[in-house]
XYZ file of C-alpha atoms in Angstrom:
786
model
C -0.035 0.137 0.127
C 1.400 3.470 -0.862
C 0.960 5.320 2.119
C -0.608 8.939 1.760
C -2.720 7.522 -0.770
C -6.407 7.983 0.707
C -8.026 5.227 0.949
C -11.516 6.360 1.550
C -12.796 6.762 -1.959
C -10.558 4.556 -3.642
C -11.325 1.482 -5.466
C -9.426 -1.164 -2.830
C -10.099 -5.134 -3.742
C -12.127 -6.562 -1.262
C -9.651 -7.896 1.495
C -12.315 -10.890 2.090
C -11.763 -12.760 -1.418
C -8.565 -14.272 -1.579
C -9.606 -16.336 1.010
C -13.233 -17.062 -0.108
C -11.368 -17.759 -3.902
C -9.570 -20.504 -2.499
C -11.554 -22.151 -0.280
C -10.448 -20.579 3.113
C -13.247 -19.413 4.188
C -15.286 -20.401 7.257
C -18.883 -21.056 7.451
C -21.492 -22.909 9.623
C -21.042 -25.824 7.746
C -17.186 -25.732 7.826
C -17.446 -25.822 12.129
C -17.037 -29.618 13.360
C -16.596 -30.382 17.249
C -15.910 -33.706 18.907
C -18.718 -35.162 19.523
C -20.859 -33.348 17.575
C -24.722 -34.101 17.428
C -26.984 -33.733 14.107
C -30.453 -32.203 14.198
C -33.181 -32.618 11.918
C -36.698 -31.602 12.596
C -39.994 -33.103 12.086
C -42.242 -30.512 10.016
C -45.714 -30.623 9.589
C -47.133 -31.769 5.975
C -50.437 -30.014 6.707
C -50.662 -26.154 6.187
C -53.274 -25.955 9.608
C -53.635 -29.078 11.784
C -54.381 -29.471 15.662
C -51.574 -31.019 16.981
C -52.057 -33.676 19.267
C -50.039 -36.766 20.876
C -46.198 -36.710 19.236
C -45.047 -40.589 19.507
C -40.683 -40.459 19.378
C -40.587 -43.900 21.149
C -39.367 -45.704 17.759
C -37.424 -42.984 16.628
C -35.891 -42.821 20.079
C -34.559 -46.473 19.896
C -32.981 -45.830 16.309
C -29.397 -46.688 16.166
C -27.379 -43.464 16.813
C -30.179 -41.421 18.215
C -29.253 -39.509 21.258
C -32.496 -37.582 21.906
C -36.162 -36.516 20.491
C -37.296 -33.489 21.685
C -40.798 -31.859 21.820
C -42.108 -28.667 22.800
C -42.809 -30.091 26.338
C -39.017 -30.918 26.351
C -37.497 -27.711 26.198
C -36.271 -25.705 28.793
C -38.974 -23.664 31.255
C -40.674 -20.720 29.763
C -39.302 -22.074 26.322
C -42.025 -25.265 26.638
C -44.802 -22.829 26.740
C -44.413 -19.194 25.672
C -44.227 -18.157 21.936
C -41.206 -16.609 21.061
C -40.574 -12.803 21.356
C -41.649 -10.217 18.631
C -38.661 -8.356 17.530
C -40.044 -5.169 16.344
C -43.822 -4.732 18.036
C -46.337 -2.187 16.733
C -49.311 -0.710 18.306
C -51.161 -1.016 14.909
C -51.161 -5.168 14.847
C -53.574 -6.708 16.634
C -52.767 -10.253 16.522
C -49.566 -10.430 18.265
C -49.006 -13.969 16.812
C -45.428 -15.499 17.426
C -44.783 -19.003 16.935
C -43.462 -21.685 19.455
C -39.652 -22.905 19.160
C -41.327 -26.640 18.947
C -45.506 -25.988 18.209
C -47.746 -27.098 20.548
C -51.282 -27.865 19.637
C -51.677 -26.022 16.406
C -49.562 -26.319 13.081
C -50.197 -23.060 10.813
C -47.998 -23.793 7.713
C -46.376 -26.642 5.585
C -42.871 -26.945 7.594
C -43.306 -25.755 10.848
C -41.525 -28.133 13.294
C -42.424 -29.890 16.279
C -39.751 -32.276 16.953
C -36.213 -32.716 16.628
C -34.285 -35.598 16.282
C -30.585 -35.257 17.322
C -28.130 -38.064 16.301
C -24.604 -38.921 15.520
C -24.891 -37.969 11.698
C -27.847 -36.319 9.727
C -28.071 -39.197 7.760
C -29.226 -41.213 10.895
C -31.428 -37.986 12.317
C -33.297 -37.607 8.684
C -34.087 -41.702 9.436
C -35.296 -41.238 12.868
C -37.171 -38.171 11.702
C -38.967 -40.292 9.493
C -40.342 -42.713 12.330
C -41.607 -39.638 14.517
C -45.452 -40.359 14.431
C -47.647 -36.939 15.542
C -51.245 -37.074 15.505
C -52.266 -34.067 13.412
C -56.083 -33.245 12.450
C -56.350 -31.071 9.290
C -57.810 -27.895 9.683
C -59.546 -25.701 7.062
C -55.593 -24.014 5.855
C -56.693 -20.305 3.769
C -53.824 -19.425 1.350
C -54.591 -16.085 -0.626
C -54.296 -13.217 1.307
C -57.663 -11.655 -0.443
C -59.653 -14.553 0.565
C -58.417 -14.617 3.844
C -59.887 -11.150 4.697
C -63.522 -11.913 3.144
C -66.548 -13.047 5.902
C -66.627 -16.622 6.329
C -62.901 -17.348 5.323
C -60.970 -20.295 7.476
C -58.912 -18.570 9.705
C -55.232 -19.203 9.991
C -55.503 -19.689 13.627
C -57.945 -22.058 15.482
C -58.547 -19.317 18.362
C -58.208 -15.820 16.496
C -61.801 -14.285 15.125
C -60.526 -13.853 11.612
C -57.494 -13.019 9.765
C -56.945 -9.279 9.839
C -53.056 -8.790 11.769
C -53.377 -4.945 11.524
C -54.656 -2.481 9.749
C -53.440 1.362 9.609
C -53.375 4.483 7.614
C -50.512 6.528 5.704
C -51.811 10.044 5.000
C -51.586 13.517 4.390
C -52.765 16.823 2.420
C -56.304 16.969 1.714
C -56.758 13.860 -0.790
C -60.642 14.675 -1.258
C -60.082 17.901 -2.526
C -57.099 16.948 -4.575
C -58.897 14.193 -6.605
C -62.126 16.779 -7.001
C -60.098 19.188 -8.451
C -58.030 17.076 -11.030
C -58.044 17.251 -14.657
C -57.569 13.362 -14.991
C -57.194 10.612 -12.387
C -56.300 7.279 -13.423
C -56.118 3.637 -11.132
C -54.413 1.056 -11.331
C -54.971 -2.418 -9.763
C -51.547 -4.480 -9.290
C -50.258 -7.696 -7.782
C -46.772 -8.386 -6.519
C -45.325 -11.922 -5.982
C -44.107 -13.587 -2.917
C -40.763 -14.858 -3.319
C -37.506 -15.573 -0.961
C -33.875 -14.507 -0.572
C -32.640 -17.362 -1.731
C -28.822 -17.245 -0.801
C -26.405 -19.353 -1.697
C -25.645 -20.800 2.153
C -28.957 -21.813 3.763
C -29.253 -21.532 7.419
C -26.847 -23.048 9.824
C -26.683 -23.402 13.631
C -23.987 -25.102 15.717
C -24.088 -24.651 19.344
C -21.783 -25.705 22.090
C -21.879 -25.585 26.143
C -18.460 -24.795 28.107
C -19.549 -25.866 31.479
C -15.845 -24.806 32.637
C -16.851 -21.328 31.943
C -20.293 -21.558 32.121
C -20.777 -20.159 28.835
C -23.323 -21.308 25.655
C -21.699 -20.456 22.413
C -23.537 -20.475 19.177
C -22.161 -20.418 15.766
C -24.839 -19.271 13.326
C -25.409 -17.993 9.765
C -27.136 -14.678 10.600
C -27.083 -11.274 10.004
C -27.749 -9.990 13.304
C -25.424 -12.045 16.173
C -26.031 -9.336 18.664
C -30.266 -9.727 18.828
C -29.914 -13.504 18.686
C -28.025 -13.470 21.892
C -30.516 -11.243 23.109
C -33.268 -13.943 22.135
C -31.554 -17.125 23.420
C -30.708 -15.586 26.312
C -34.519 -14.508 26.966
C -35.615 -17.450 25.876
C -33.455 -19.703 27.970
C -33.380 -17.293 30.942
C -29.604 -16.781 31.019
C -27.402 -13.859 30.944
C -26.720 -12.335 27.813
C -23.062 -12.005 29.375
C -23.096 -16.351 29.475
C -24.393 -16.678 25.420
C -22.028 -15.769 22.787
C -22.942 -15.629 19.361
C -20.887 -15.324 16.412
C -21.669 -15.461 12.234
C -18.533 -16.447 10.873
C -18.507 -16.043 6.700
C -21.752 -16.001 5.695
C -22.892 -16.975 2.514
C -25.548 -14.219 1.496
C -28.040 -12.767 3.669
C -30.499 -10.589 2.044
C -33.200 -10.239 4.809
C -34.031 -13.477 5.755
C -30.796 -14.578 7.846
C -31.608 -11.047 9.762
C -34.796 -12.991 11.289
C -34.049 -15.018 14.528
C -35.471 -18.451 14.143
C -37.055 -21.252 16.314
C -34.100 -23.902 15.050
C -31.723 -20.921 16.239
C -33.048 -21.525 19.927
C -33.979 -25.325 19.774
C -30.111 -25.999 18.870
C -29.009 -23.829 21.862
C -31.457 -25.061 24.159
C -30.349 -28.904 22.804
C -26.758 -28.120 23.343
C -27.002 -26.943 26.799
C -29.817 -29.557 27.915
C -27.428 -32.569 26.668
C -23.865 -30.932 26.937
C -22.871 -32.009 23.989
C -22.282 -30.013 20.806
C -24.963 -29.956 18.195
C -25.470 -28.604 14.305
C -28.195 -28.268 12.284
C -27.745 -27.332 8.474
C -31.369 -26.440 6.468
C -31.714 -28.577 3.458
C -33.001 -26.460 0.511
C -35.782 -27.994 0.542
C -36.292 -26.619 4.244
C -35.622 -23.446 3.245
C -38.090 -23.100 0.932
C -40.616 -24.257 3.187
C -39.670 -22.894 6.820
C -37.585 -19.516 5.552
C -39.555 -16.365 5.305
C -40.268 -14.819 2.246
C -41.472 -11.296 1.713
C -45.407 -10.380 0.056
C -47.805 -11.258 -1.453
C -49.351 -7.783 -2.152
C -51.975 -6.434 -3.951
C -52.472 -2.672 -4.486
C -55.432 -0.505 -5.708
C -54.483 2.802 -6.423
C -55.243 6.108 -8.449
C -53.714 9.373 -9.279
C -54.944 12.642 -9.753
C -52.747 14.925 -11.949
C -53.532 18.049 -14.109
C -53.426 18.928 -17.643
C -49.850 19.146 -17.569
C -49.133 15.092 -15.706
C -47.974 17.379 -12.597
C -49.703 15.209 -9.557
C -51.806 16.353 -7.258
C -52.684 13.269 -5.197
C -52.636 9.953 -4.923
C -54.473 7.532 -2.560
C -55.668 3.826 -2.988
C -55.384 0.492 -0.808
C -53.131 -1.911 0.299
C -53.379 -5.719 1.320
C -50.271 -7.666 2.020
C -49.830 -11.257 3.067
C -47.841 -11.534 6.649
C -48.169 -15.467 6.383
C -48.682 -17.386 9.461
C -47.023 -15.206 12.093
C -45.423 -11.203 12.403
C -41.830 -11.896 14.083
C -40.695 -8.542 11.972
C -44.243 -6.685 12.924
C -45.768 -4.989 10.085
C -42.149 -3.659 9.084
C -42.320 -4.285 5.348
C -46.325 -3.196 4.685
C -45.843 -0.348 6.685
C -41.848 0.611 4.790
C -44.097 0.359 1.186
C -46.467 2.627 2.540
C -44.178 5.373 3.518
C -41.647 4.931 0.490
C -44.770 4.977 -2.207
C -44.418 8.829 -3.020
C -40.589 8.778 -3.955
C -39.095 11.012 -5.538
C -41.814 13.530 -6.226
C -44.080 15.960 -5.255
C -46.925 14.723 -3.766
C -49.509 17.213 -2.244
C -51.520 14.705 -1.267
C -51.808 11.245 -0.383
C -53.646 8.414 1.474
C -53.049 4.789 2.082
C -55.214 2.024 3.973
C -53.522 -0.911 4.620
C -54.597 -4.372 5.857
C -52.192 -7.285 6.762
C -53.811 -10.580 6.719
C -52.745 -13.640 8.412
C -52.655 -16.902 5.951
C -51.287 -20.345 6.220
C -47.947 -20.158 4.735
C -44.644 -19.455 6.030
C -44.456 -15.851 7.622
C -43.519 -12.684 5.325
C -40.261 -10.358 6.647
C -37.596 -8.169 4.593
C -35.860 -9.754 1.722
C -33.844 -7.293 -0.287
C -35.687 -4.001 -0.573
C -37.797 -4.344 2.378
C -41.421 -3.436 1.152
C -39.405 -0.564 -1.381
C -39.921 -2.678 -4.708
C -43.716 -3.150 -4.185
C -44.025 0.788 -3.555
C -41.740 1.520 -6.400
C -43.624 -0.460 -8.365
C -46.614 1.011 -7.843
C -46.026 4.576 -8.215
C -43.862 3.899 -11.300
C -46.586 1.763 -13.022
C -49.042 5.552 -12.057
C -46.271 7.608 -13.792
C -46.273 5.470 -16.727
C -49.872 5.347 -16.999
C -49.813 9.379 -16.587
C -47.604 9.305 -19.590
C -49.285 7.376 -21.283
C -52.772 9.118 -21.421
C -51.001 12.079 -21.621
C -49.149 11.342 -24.795
C -45.961 12.575 -22.498
C -42.386 11.008 -22.461
C -42.134 8.886 -19.686
C -38.671 10.769 -18.581
C -40.932 14.260 -18.970
C -43.552 13.403 -16.904
C -41.067 12.174 -13.729
C -39.076 15.240 -14.457
C -42.119 17.593 -14.175
C -42.869 16.110 -10.612
C -39.869 15.924 -9.149
C -38.583 17.471 -5.796
C -35.666 20.052 -6.590
C -32.155 19.833 -4.715
C -32.789 23.173 -3.556
C -35.677 21.717 -1.468
C -33.818 20.007 0.801
C -34.401 18.818 3.297
C -37.553 17.882 2.023
C -40.690 17.073 4.660
C -42.687 14.342 2.676
C -45.311 14.520 5.766
C -44.937 10.853 6.754
C -43.502 9.193 9.795
C -40.974 6.802 8.463
C -40.694 3.298 10.097
C -37.620 4.234 12.853
C -40.698 6.564 14.089
C -39.170 9.819 12.914
C -40.465 12.176 10.703
C -40.024 10.886 6.995
C -37.411 14.215 5.727
C -35.185 13.649 2.717
C -32.081 14.535 4.176
C -30.206 15.364 0.790
C -30.692 13.937 -3.205
C -30.627 15.418 -6.375
C -33.005 13.626 -8.655
C -33.324 15.458 -11.773
C -29.333 14.947 -11.708
C -29.565 11.047 -11.402
C -32.286 10.745 -13.906
C -30.457 12.871 -16.381
C -27.145 10.438 -15.669
C -29.058 7.850 -15.888
C -30.712 8.947 -19.503
C -27.125 9.430 -20.985
C -25.681 6.008 -20.234
C -28.750 4.932 -21.650
C -28.331 6.810 -24.599
C -32.387 6.850 -24.246
C -32.203 10.103 -26.875
C -32.012 7.973 -29.634
C -33.894 4.553 -28.597
C -36.609 6.077 -30.344
C -34.518 5.752 -33.937
C -33.524 2.025 -32.676
C -37.108 1.365 -31.824
C -38.094 2.257 -34.995
C -35.427 0.182 -36.942
C -35.903 -2.920 -35.118
C -39.727 -2.554 -35.969
C -39.088 -2.327 -39.556
C -37.053 -6.178 -38.575
C -40.010 -7.383 -36.989
C -38.286 -6.796 -33.933
C -39.705 -5.841 -30.526
C -37.758 -3.306 -28.287
C -38.525 -1.313 -25.271
C -37.429 0.803 -23.169
C -37.976 1.432 -18.974
C -37.767 4.080 -16.351
C -37.624 3.872 -12.229
C -37.171 6.007 -10.037
C -36.233 5.178 -6.365
C -35.799 6.513 -2.659
C -34.849 4.596 0.035
C -34.093 5.489 3.711
C -31.216 4.067 4.777
C -28.736 3.761 7.761
C -31.239 2.905 10.293
C -30.704 2.845 13.769
C -30.462 2.432 16.565
C -26.697 2.539 16.181
C -24.119 0.004 15.712
C -20.738 0.313 17.503
C -16.744 0.156 16.433
C -13.910 -0.616 19.086
C -10.392 0.000 18.046
C -7.361 -0.841 20.073
C -3.704 -0.568 18.974
C -1.922 -3.652 19.961
C 1.876 -3.950 21.653
C 2.776 -5.801 18.085
C 1.872 -2.810 15.990
C -1.322 -3.823 14.637
C -4.738 -2.350 15.026
C -7.597 -4.772 16.391
C -10.917 -3.482 15.484
C -14.232 -5.407 16.330
C -17.576 -4.458 15.287
C -21.356 -5.712 16.193
C -21.678 -5.573 11.955
C -21.705 -8.430 9.800
C -20.465 -9.447 6.477
C -22.544 -11.351 4.298
C -20.454 -10.509 0.909
C -20.949 -6.783 1.116
C -17.147 -5.947 2.069
C -18.083 -4.662 5.680
C -14.143 -5.800 6.406
C -12.672 -3.715 3.288
C -14.767 -0.586 3.951
C -13.806 -0.113 7.507
C -10.946 -0.926 6.816
C -10.603 1.643 4.585
C -11.929 4.142 6.846
C -9.764 3.015 9.714
C -6.432 3.165 7.991
C -7.365 6.610 6.627
C -8.160 7.997 9.802
C -4.976 5.903 12.181
C -2.507 6.321 9.453
C -1.600 3.234 9.198
C -1.080 0.046 6.393
C -4.642 -1.656 6.182
C -2.821 -5.169 5.951
C -2.192 -4.414 9.984
C -5.940 -4.432 10.426
C -7.022 -7.456 12.392
C -10.831 -7.326 12.191
C -13.432 -8.902 14.302
C -16.963 -9.016 12.697
C -20.350 -9.988 13.779
C -19.189 -11.639 17.258
C -20.932 -11.001 20.474
C -17.867 -12.067 21.916
C -15.652 -8.784 21.189
C -18.278 -5.849 21.644
C -20.241 -5.775 23.934
C -23.016 -4.332 21.909
C -24.169 -4.384 18.491
C -27.331 -5.062 16.162
C -26.155 -6.163 12.400
C -26.679 -6.021 8.946
C -30.232 -4.894 7.504
C -32.138 -1.953 5.699
C -28.269 -0.614 4.059
C -27.374 0.557 7.515
C -23.881 -0.504 8.168
C -21.659 1.819 5.967
C -23.670 4.723 7.638
C -23.543 3.628 11.346
C -20.724 1.067 11.243
C -18.945 3.352 9.228
C -19.177 6.659 11.496
C -18.658 4.511 14.004
C -14.855 3.651 12.920
C -14.296 6.977 11.949
C -15.545 8.491 15.635
C -13.869 5.508 17.354
C -10.006 5.656 15.027
C -10.333 9.796 15.601
C -9.914 9.697 19.623
C -7.279 6.734 19.262
C -5.667 8.972 17.033
C -5.648 11.650 19.132
C -4.612 9.044 22.310
C -1.367 8.190 19.790
C -0.490 11.796 19.511
C -0.315 12.544 23.202
C 2.112 9.583 23.844
C 4.096 10.494 20.933
C 4.473 14.062 21.588
C 5.581 13.428 25.116
C 7.947 10.316 24.233
C 9.431 12.293 21.040
C 9.576 15.630 23.003
C 7.686 18.061 20.178
C 3.940 19.333 20.515
C 1.598 17.320 18.887
C 0.867 19.932 16.442
C 4.279 18.812 15.128
C 3.651 15.173 14.881
C 2.523 13.049 11.629
C 1.146 9.889 11.974
C 1.742 7.978 9.042
C 2.859 4.237 8.060
C 1.889 3.087 11.108
C 4.994 5.117 13.226
C 4.483 8.501 14.874
C 7.354 11.292 13.549
C 8.747 14.310 14.536
C 8.417 17.006 12.031
C 11.086 18.794 13.387
C 15.099 18.437 14.460
C 16.356 14.512 12.920
C 12.693 13.896 12.946
C 12.606 10.839 15.285
C 10.006 8.326 15.010
C 8.419 5.393 17.516
C 5.892 2.795 16.031
C 2.548 1.892 17.134
C 3.347 -0.764 19.319
C 6.073 1.304 21.347
C 3.041 3.873 21.933
C 0.792 0.732 22.912
C 3.400 -0.316 25.520
C 3.947 2.626 26.741
C 0.304 2.917 27.163
C 0.157 0.644 29.718
C 2.428 2.159 32.262
C 4.960 0.405 34.257
C 4.260 -2.457 37.052
C 3.840 -0.086 40.701
C 4.173 3.470 39.455
C 1.041 5.789 38.673
C -0.325 7.200 35.643
C 0.398 10.659 34.429
C -2.184 12.859 34.821
C -4.688 12.499 32.122
C -3.462 9.236 30.712
C -5.750 6.328 30.570
C -4.677 2.804 29.834
C -4.043 1.534 26.408
C -5.216 2.986 23.169
C -8.540 2.149 22.580
C -11.893 3.203 22.173
C -15.046 1.810 21.699
C -17.524 4.267 19.366
C -21.280 4.004 18.844
C -22.936 6.133 16.332
C -26.705 6.648 16.792
C -28.294 8.442 13.403
C -30.686 11.129 14.360
C -32.830 9.441 11.411
C -32.985 7.778 8.125
C -30.509 9.032 5.275
C -32.138 8.645 1.993
C -30.532 7.556 -1.006
C -31.761 7.681 -4.329
C -31.301 6.711 -7.881
C -32.768 5.593 -11.545
C -32.860 2.855 -13.842
C -33.566 2.775 -17.521
C -33.970 -0.828 -19.306
C -33.899 -1.499 -22.828
C -35.201 -5.297 -23.194
C -36.300 -7.123 -26.631
C -39.089 -9.550 -26.628
C -40.106 -12.474 -28.870
C -43.852 -12.017 -29.439
C -44.034 -15.915 -30.203
C -42.209 -17.189 -27.568
C -42.541 -14.398 -25.176
C -39.330 -14.476 -24.650
C -37.365 -11.565 -23.158
C -33.692 -10.728 -23.283
C -32.441 -7.479 -21.370
C -29.931 -5.291 -24.070
C -29.014 -2.854 -21.816
C -29.429 -1.619 -18.277
C -27.990 1.610 -17.143
C -28.668 3.076 -13.169
C -27.472 6.364 -11.939
C -27.257 5.869 -8.141
C -26.840 8.484 -5.320
C -25.296 6.646 -2.313
C -23.752 10.025 -0.804
C -19.802 10.025 -0.574
C -18.664 6.818 -1.676
C -15.988 4.803 0.440
C -15.326 2.171 -2.280
C -16.863 2.401 -5.767
C -15.613 -0.928 -6.076
C -17.806 -2.506 -3.759
C -20.499 -0.317 -4.696
C -20.505 -0.989 -8.275
C -20.668 -5.019 -6.805
C -23.906 -4.138 -4.764
C -25.682 -2.258 -7.772
C -24.547 -5.055 -9.585
C -26.075 -7.880 -7.460
C -28.930 -6.063 -6.504
C -30.096 -5.592 -10.087
C -29.784 -9.472 -10.596
C -31.911 -10.015 -7.962
C -34.592 -7.526 -9.044
C -34.728 -9.114 -12.336
C -35.248 -12.391 -10.515
C -38.315 -10.781 -8.955
C -39.695 -8.731 -12.290
C -39.471 -12.361 -14.173
C -39.146 -15.363 -13.272
C -39.338 -16.153 -8.530
C -42.603 -17.013 -7.394
C -43.643 -18.924 -4.577
C -46.220 -20.259 -5.632
C -49.291 -22.094 -3.329
C -52.284 -24.046 -3.888
C -55.981 -22.876 -2.952
C -54.640 -25.492 0.158
C -51.672 -23.527 1.476
C -49.541 -26.392 0.132
C -46.249 -25.090 -1.675
C -46.030 -25.854 -4.969
C -42.498 -24.547 -6.127
C -40.203 -26.135 -3.720
C -36.781 -26.987 -5.728
C -35.077 -24.862 -8.070
C -36.504 -26.788 -11.216
C -39.747 -25.018 -9.922
C -39.028 -21.667 -8.616
C -37.125 -20.141 -11.259
C -33.863 -17.626 -10.709
C -32.030 -15.630 -13.141
C -28.865 -17.475 -14.916
C -25.980 -15.462 -15.925
C -26.773 -15.043 -19.201
C -30.414 -12.988 -18.000
C -28.225 -10.265 -16.034
C -26.300 -7.990 -18.149
C -23.273 -5.905 -16.938
C -24.872 -2.788 -15.969
C -23.368 0.765 -16.863
C -23.386 2.740 -13.505
C -22.825 6.344 -12.763
C -22.704 7.492 -9.256
C -24.144 11.036 -8.499
C -22.906 11.909 -4.650
C -25.001 14.308 -2.422
C -23.547 13.814 1.023
C -25.755 13.120 3.953
C -25.476 15.835 6.652
C -26.298 13.191 8.929
C -23.255 11.428 9.845
C -19.573 12.496 9.707
C -18.765 10.603 6.721
C -21.391 11.954 4.490
C -22.796 8.059 3.568
C -25.675 6.680 2.894
C -26.475 2.802 2.180
C -26.112 1.094 -0.904
C -27.073 -2.477 -0.685
C -30.550 -2.314 -1.857
C -30.676 0.423 -4.418
C -30.125 -2.007 -7.466
C -33.129 -3.966 -6.469
C -35.711 -1.464 -5.580
C -36.837 0.059 -9.040
C -35.660 -3.198 -10.830
C -39.233 -4.474 -11.316
C -40.623 -1.055 -12.136
C -38.089 -0.430 -15.248
C -38.006 -3.778 -16.684
C -41.917 -4.344 -16.784
C -42.349 -0.594 -18.177
C -39.474 -1.754 -21.203
C -41.871 -4.768 -21.635
C -44.846 -3.088 -21.760
C -42.915 -0.148 -24.161
C -42.183 -3.468 -26.200
C -45.439 -4.595 -26.741
C -47.049 -1.296 -27.465
C -48.219 -1.699 -30.745
C -50.417 -4.201 -29.420
C -51.659 -1.849 -26.899
C -50.782 -4.692 -23.967
C -50.647 -3.252 -20.506
C -49.029 -5.394 -17.594
C -49.783 -4.738 -13.892
C -48.051 -7.520 -12.005
C -44.599 -9.254 -11.001
C -43.613 -11.732 -11.855
C -43.757 -11.203 -15.869
C -43.095 -14.710 -17.250
C -43.267 -15.496 -20.843
C -46.472 -17.410 -20.582
C -48.031 -14.475 -18.835
C -46.655 -12.266 -22.205
C -47.876 -14.831 -24.335
C -51.547 -14.721 -23.002
C -51.654 -11.102 -23.017
C -50.378 -10.788 -26.295
C -53.235 -13.708 -27.426
C -55.994 -11.862 -25.116
C -54.998 -8.896 -27.433
C -55.991 -10.843 -30.765
C -51.921 -10.984 -32.104
C -51.999 -14.583 -32.906
C -54.788 -14.202 -35.060
C -53.508 -11.170 -36.921
C -49.895 -12.923 -37.634
C -51.994 -16.236 -38.984
C -54.010 -13.800 -41.095
C -51.054 -11.810 -42.442
C -49.577 -14.899 -43.597
């Protein structure tokens, strides 16, 4: 590393990658402990059933089986109490979370009611098939629209209906806006259910150390400190006697932010048996039991004047929460708060209903409600453009919040409990950058030439604003070690987003050290007392700011010591390349390691006034509110009208995540997010039948985009620094996903403009495109022409 070269803003190659690319990563399944048992959960084949007696005797006697546990075998309150709700909200009428192991009732296919612990996973699975339960099937509810109708089967036998929550998001005089509008347009929209589908499934290893009375849990989680708190609460242990470690994690995307019953059960089993226990989720279990996101139904309308300027938006949102509400009503709440987007919207009203169904719970997946809101708003904007014969980019430009209006108060309360105030952004510039990348001005000529050749090209635009960097805090500890290395510990976690690299860049700049001298502990509750973890594009803001704050304090400590050691004023000390150098005289130096030894004093001697032991500081950054990133996606697509196949020809993104710590990493986050968004738009669909039986439980049925479906994006960065944190950064992890479906569906619709076809749902599969063209009589025309 060239000292004096600023690390913040540089395209530093990811420090995590050499180990991962050479097979030296350490994931949960790589952890092997002496005498370890393997777990297999016994799961309900029914979406809804009464659970009676569970016969475990045959399974207990099978070779290699050490235990078979049901709810009655769990310790203390864990046996009978439901799991704590992670994000409670007063608007939730049905505060329903699940038991760690089901009691009396199962409410979705895959809900666990027993666990087998054996000497291998194979033996555990064999024994699990010998556990027999008295399951009395009950009527199940699968569709959230049917669930809220009178007389619908109930998802829980003891609840009067399936309404988990209702609330309204509103501001302004909506009635007046619509009464005085020149035009009103309505849309009915649907967005499908899908999952995170990380390459690594969930996994847990737990071990009890009787010498230190310490329960150690390794989990493929995004939130180890939350996991520690949940395990301690459920087991009635002090949190100081529980250590949770997130090792290398092969993708998170939101579902791994949730605390699951399996984590609690494996921890309890290891504690009670005194033997290490491992559970690794198989892919079918992931389809059945890892939380998902959506379905959502929107009925919305927009009021505009003669020039297409928005006067108001109103409507209804129906959200499927599945059988439980482990993360509260965060997704529909975020969706409702996100819909205004980057536009001046004088009046807004959305009535939200959250429905219980007999499907696995929905919680955040990359974007967390925002892709749905952006889809709804951008479909309305496209409708306005179409009806008023205005270019889609121009309609958006006419309605943008202007940079001089920042900070801009939307008029709502965001999910962090603070007023929804956009802190910064230049939405017109961002869209202009994206249109330039996409060669938008020359597209009509390309489209016309393709049409002469019998090819159908379309272009789509979508804008978004995302609240990132959510609280309550994140922490970083920095300590100079006596070997001159810098120990950094954080409650932030790393699932592929380059957390180690970005934090190292910040620390290296602030401390004047070599980036290779930083030793980092990430996602280990044993190395830092408090932490939150990875979700909501929050770590660059919170952990990054904490790293800067802690490094500044440690740097000042070193300046004070170095000035004393070198006999010069602090102002005449330069710290660089792991040493402090006097700028006068013969420029004596002292290394970080020697400074660390000095900070320890001498045995039996008093420290000097004002000194403190060690060169160390822990900082916790608490954001005053969310920081709002934004962006524009422009996608060019070709549609084969005979097969419905689509091919993305060009994908352009202009993205504003404030000051950029590492453009290489942000580019990767955007590119990966776009891949996820393409999956949402055209491929992924978690289907259930009318009895809430899952139909897409393998990758043969649940389609994912392949490398050939995901183009290399053109990416431009528009940096408007956030004033809310010392680095001026905003989140970047979800922006590639949030507007993708809206832009892609818009492009497909534009390509099929000659046929008057419109689309109001995702995923937009080839079958759906062919059906729409058939309904429009396209194939009859083709046959007649031939």
